[in-house]
Short mmCIF file of C-alpha atoms in Angstrom, two decimals:
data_model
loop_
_atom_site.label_atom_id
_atom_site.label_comp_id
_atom_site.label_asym_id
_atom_site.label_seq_id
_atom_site.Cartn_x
_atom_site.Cartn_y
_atom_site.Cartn_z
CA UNK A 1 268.91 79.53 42.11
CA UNK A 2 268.75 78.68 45.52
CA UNK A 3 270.75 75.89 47.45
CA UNK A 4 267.98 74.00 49.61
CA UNK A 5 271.42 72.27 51.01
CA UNK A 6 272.53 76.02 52.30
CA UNK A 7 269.43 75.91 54.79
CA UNK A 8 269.97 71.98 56.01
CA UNK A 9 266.89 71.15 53.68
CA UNK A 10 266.68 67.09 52.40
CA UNK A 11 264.12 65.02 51.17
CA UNK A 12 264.04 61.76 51.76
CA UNK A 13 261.48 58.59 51.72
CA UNK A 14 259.94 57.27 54.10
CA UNK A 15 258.67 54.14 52.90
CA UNK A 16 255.24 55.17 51.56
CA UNK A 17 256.04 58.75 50.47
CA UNK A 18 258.77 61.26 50.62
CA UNK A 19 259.14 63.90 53.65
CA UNK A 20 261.29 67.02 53.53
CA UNK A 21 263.47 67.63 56.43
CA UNK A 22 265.76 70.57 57.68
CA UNK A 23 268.61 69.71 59.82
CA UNK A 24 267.33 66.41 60.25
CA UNK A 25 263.34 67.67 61.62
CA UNK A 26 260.56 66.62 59.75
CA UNK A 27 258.74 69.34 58.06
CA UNK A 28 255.15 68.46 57.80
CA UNK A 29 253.87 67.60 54.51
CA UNK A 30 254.00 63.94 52.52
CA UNK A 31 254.51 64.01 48.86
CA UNK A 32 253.32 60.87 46.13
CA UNK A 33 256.91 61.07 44.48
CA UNK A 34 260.30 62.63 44.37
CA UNK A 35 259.73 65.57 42.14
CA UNK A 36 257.20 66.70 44.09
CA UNK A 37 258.56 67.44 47.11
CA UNK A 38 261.84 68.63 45.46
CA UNK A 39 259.98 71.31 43.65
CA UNK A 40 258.38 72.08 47.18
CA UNK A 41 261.58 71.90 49.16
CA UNK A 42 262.75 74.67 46.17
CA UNK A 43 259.98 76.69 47.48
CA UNK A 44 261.09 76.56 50.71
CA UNK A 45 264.63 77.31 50.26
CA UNK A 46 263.76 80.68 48.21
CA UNK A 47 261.04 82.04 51.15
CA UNK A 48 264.19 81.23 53.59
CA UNK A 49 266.61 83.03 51.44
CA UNK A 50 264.17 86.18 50.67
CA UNK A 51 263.80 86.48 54.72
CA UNK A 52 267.38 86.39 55.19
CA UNK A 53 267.73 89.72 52.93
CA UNK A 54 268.20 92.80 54.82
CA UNK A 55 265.27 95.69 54.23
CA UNK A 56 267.20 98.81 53.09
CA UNK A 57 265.57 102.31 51.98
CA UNK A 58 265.89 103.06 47.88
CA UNK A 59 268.64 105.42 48.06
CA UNK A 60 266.77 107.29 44.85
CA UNK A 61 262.73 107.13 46.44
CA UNK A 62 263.66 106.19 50.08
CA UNK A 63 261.12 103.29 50.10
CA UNK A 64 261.68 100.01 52.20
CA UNK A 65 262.94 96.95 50.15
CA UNK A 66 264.64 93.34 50.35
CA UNK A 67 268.32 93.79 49.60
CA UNK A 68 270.61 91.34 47.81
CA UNK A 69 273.97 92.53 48.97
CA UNK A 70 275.94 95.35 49.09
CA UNK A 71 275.24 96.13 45.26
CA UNK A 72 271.94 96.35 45.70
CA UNK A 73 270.73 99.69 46.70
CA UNK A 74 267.70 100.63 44.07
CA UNK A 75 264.25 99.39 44.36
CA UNK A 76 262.87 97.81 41.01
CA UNK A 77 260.95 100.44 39.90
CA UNK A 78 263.63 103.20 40.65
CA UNK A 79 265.96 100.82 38.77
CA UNK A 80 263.69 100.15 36.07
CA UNK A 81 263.74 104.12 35.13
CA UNK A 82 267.53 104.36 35.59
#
């Protein structure tokens, strides 16, 4: 799981709704309660985190993919057949 605090993400009210900021800017959106826009600022979090992985080649098919780290150097589907 993803820490929405690891990218400066908060939600917070704002008297009639709650807003979800990162490092203290609004992002646009207004959400009817707090589950809501936690569930969104989730979302947000994991699209920030997948575009902070590096794209490696497959060392087994040599096709592009998002990396997790340094242990990470099979695609899914080459990894599903090892």
């Amino acid at each position: 799981m993803t820490d929405p605090a690891a990218f400066g993400l908060d939600v917070a009210y704002a008297g009639e709704c709650y807003m979800i900021f990162r490092d203290g800017k609004l992002i646009p959106g207004r959400y009817g309660n707090r589950d809501s826009a936690t569930y969104r600022m989730g979302n947000i979090a994991r699209r920030l985190a997948e575009a902070a992985m590096p794209v490696i080649p497959c060392l087994c098919c040599s096709t592009p993919f998002s990396s997790e780290g340094r242990h990470n150097r099979l695609c899914d589907d080459c990894r599903s057949m090892s």
